CSV table of C-alpha atoms in Angstrom, one decimal:
chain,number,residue,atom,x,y,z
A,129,UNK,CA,167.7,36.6,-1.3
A,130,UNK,CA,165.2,39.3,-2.8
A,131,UNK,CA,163.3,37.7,-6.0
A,132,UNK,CA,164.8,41.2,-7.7
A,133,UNK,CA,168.0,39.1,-7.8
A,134,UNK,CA,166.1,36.6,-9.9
A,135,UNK,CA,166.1,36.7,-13.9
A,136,UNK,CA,163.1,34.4,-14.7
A,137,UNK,CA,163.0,33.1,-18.6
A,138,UNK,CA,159.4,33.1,-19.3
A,139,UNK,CA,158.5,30.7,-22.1
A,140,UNK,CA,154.3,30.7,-23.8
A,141,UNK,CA,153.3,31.0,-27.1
A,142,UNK,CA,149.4,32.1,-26.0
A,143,UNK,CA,149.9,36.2,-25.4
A,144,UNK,CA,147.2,36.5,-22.5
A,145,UNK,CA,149.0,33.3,-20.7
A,146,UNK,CA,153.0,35.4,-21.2
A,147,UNK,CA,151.4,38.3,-20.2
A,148,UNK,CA,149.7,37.0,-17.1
A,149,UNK,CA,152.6,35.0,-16.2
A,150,UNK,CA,154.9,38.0,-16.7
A,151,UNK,CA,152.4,40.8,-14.4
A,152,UNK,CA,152.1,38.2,-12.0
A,153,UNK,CA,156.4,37.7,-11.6
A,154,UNK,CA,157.2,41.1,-12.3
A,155,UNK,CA,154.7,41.3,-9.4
A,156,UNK,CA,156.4,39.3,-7.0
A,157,UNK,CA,160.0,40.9,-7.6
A,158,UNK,CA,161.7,39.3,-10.6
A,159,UNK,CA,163.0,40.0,-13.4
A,160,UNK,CA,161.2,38.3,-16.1
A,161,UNK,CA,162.0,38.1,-20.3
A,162,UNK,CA,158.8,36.7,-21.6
A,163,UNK,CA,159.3,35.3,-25.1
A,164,UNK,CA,156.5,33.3,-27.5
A,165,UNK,CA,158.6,29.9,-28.4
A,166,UNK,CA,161.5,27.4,-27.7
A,167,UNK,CA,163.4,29.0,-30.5
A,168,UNK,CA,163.8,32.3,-29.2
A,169,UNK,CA,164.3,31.1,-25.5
A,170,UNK,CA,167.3,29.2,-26.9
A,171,UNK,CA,168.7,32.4,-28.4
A,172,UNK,CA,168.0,33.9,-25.3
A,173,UNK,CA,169.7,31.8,-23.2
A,174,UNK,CA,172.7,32.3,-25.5
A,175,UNK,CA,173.2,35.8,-24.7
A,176,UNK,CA,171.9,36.4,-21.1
A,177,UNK,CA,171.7,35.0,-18.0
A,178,UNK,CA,169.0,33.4,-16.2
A,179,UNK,CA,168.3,31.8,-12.7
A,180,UNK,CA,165.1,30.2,-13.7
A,181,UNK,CA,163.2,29.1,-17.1
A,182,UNK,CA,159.2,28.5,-16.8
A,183,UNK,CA,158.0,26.8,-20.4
A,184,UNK,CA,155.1,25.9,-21.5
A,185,UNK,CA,155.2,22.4,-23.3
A,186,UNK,CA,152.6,22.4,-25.8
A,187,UNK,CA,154.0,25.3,-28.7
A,188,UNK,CA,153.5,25.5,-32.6
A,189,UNK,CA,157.3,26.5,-33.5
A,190,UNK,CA,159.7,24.8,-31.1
A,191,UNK,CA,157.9,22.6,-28.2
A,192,UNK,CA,158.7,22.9,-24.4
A,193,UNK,CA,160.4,19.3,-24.3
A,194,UNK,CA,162.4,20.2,-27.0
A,195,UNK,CA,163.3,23.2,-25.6
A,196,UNK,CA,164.1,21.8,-22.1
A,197,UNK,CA,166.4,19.0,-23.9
A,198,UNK,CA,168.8,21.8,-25.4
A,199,UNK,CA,168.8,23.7,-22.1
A,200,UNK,CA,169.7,20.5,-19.9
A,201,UNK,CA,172.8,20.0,-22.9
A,202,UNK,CA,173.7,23.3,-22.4
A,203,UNK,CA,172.8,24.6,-18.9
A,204,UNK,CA,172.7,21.2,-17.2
A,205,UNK,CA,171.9,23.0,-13.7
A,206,UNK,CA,169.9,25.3,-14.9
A,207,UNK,CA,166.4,25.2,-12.7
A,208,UNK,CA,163.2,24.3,-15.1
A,209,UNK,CA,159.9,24.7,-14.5
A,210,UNK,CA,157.2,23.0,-17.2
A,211,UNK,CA,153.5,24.0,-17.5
A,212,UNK,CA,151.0,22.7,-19.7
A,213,UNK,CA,147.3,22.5,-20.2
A,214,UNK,CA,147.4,19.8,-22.9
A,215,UNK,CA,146.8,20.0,-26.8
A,216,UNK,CA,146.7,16.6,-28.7
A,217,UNK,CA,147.0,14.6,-26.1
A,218,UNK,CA,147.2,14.5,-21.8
A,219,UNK,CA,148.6,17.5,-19.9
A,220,UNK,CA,150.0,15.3,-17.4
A,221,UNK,CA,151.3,12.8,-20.0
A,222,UNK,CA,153.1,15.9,-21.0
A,223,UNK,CA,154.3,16.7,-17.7
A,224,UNK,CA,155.9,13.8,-17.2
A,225,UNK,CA,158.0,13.8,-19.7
A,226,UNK,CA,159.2,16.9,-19.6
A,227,UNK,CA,160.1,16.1,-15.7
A,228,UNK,CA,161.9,12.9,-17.6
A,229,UNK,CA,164.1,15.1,-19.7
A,230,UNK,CA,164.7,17.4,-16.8
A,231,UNK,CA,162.0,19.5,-15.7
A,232,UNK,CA,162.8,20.3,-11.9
A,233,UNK,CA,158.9,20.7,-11.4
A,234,UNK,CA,155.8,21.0,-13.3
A,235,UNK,CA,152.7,22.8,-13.5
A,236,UNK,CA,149.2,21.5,-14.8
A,237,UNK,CA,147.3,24.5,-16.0
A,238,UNK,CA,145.2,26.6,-15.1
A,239,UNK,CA,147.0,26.7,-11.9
A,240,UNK,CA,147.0,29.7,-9.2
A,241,UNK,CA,149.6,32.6,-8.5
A,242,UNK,CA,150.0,31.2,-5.1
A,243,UNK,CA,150.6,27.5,-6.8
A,244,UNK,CA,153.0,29.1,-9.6
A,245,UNK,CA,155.1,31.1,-6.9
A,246,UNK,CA,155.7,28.3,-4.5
A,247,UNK,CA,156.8,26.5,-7.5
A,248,UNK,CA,159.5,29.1,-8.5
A,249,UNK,CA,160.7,29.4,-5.1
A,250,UNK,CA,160.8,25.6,-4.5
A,251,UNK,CA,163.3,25.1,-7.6
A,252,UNK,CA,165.0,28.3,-6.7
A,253,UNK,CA,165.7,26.9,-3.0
A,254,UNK,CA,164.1,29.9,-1.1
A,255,UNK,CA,161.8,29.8,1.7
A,256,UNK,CA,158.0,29.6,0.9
């Protein structure tokens, strides 16, 4: 399947990080709606349709966990990947609960286009 096919939910509240994300996607074929928090991802799940949702954890308004919580109520098969550098506390305690709560992979930041695109195509099923 071409990543063209692919709507990809994009999910940072730091601009440079959204807009990197986003160039590098866009990039690679997909379609991608970046957005700043959990809040608005929500409304945006509520009136499109995506194949894939990459969120960072660690946001001021509505966090990542939070935000992967509703989407696993809503979209329960939804694919959901989690990224995070850290803030208060460990990135990777982070991680792993948002992998608890549903994540279907995670991402410790910084991490590299190549690590970020096997990542999407893992939870998406395609070949790497």
């Amino acid at each position: 399947m071409e990543n063209s096919q692919y709507s990809v939910l994009l999910v940072d509240d730091e601009p440079a990080v959204l807009k990197s994300l986003q160039l590098v996607l866009e990039r690679a074929g997909f379609d991608v709606l970046a957005v700043n928090d959990g809040r608005v991802a929500i409304e945006a799940m509520q009136s499109g349709r995506f194949d894939l949702v990459l969120t960072d954890l660690v946001m001021p308004d509505r966090e990542g966990v939070e935000t992967i919580i509703e989407l696993r109520r809503t979209h329960p098969n939804l694919p959901i990947i989690a990224m995070s550098g850290g803030g208060m506390g460990s990135a990777d305690l982070y991680l792993s609960v948002a992998a608890q709560v549903g994540a279907n992979a995670t991402l410790l930041k910084p991490f590299s286009e190549a690590q970020l695109l096997s990542a999407v195509r893992q939870v998406l099923g395609e070949p790497m």
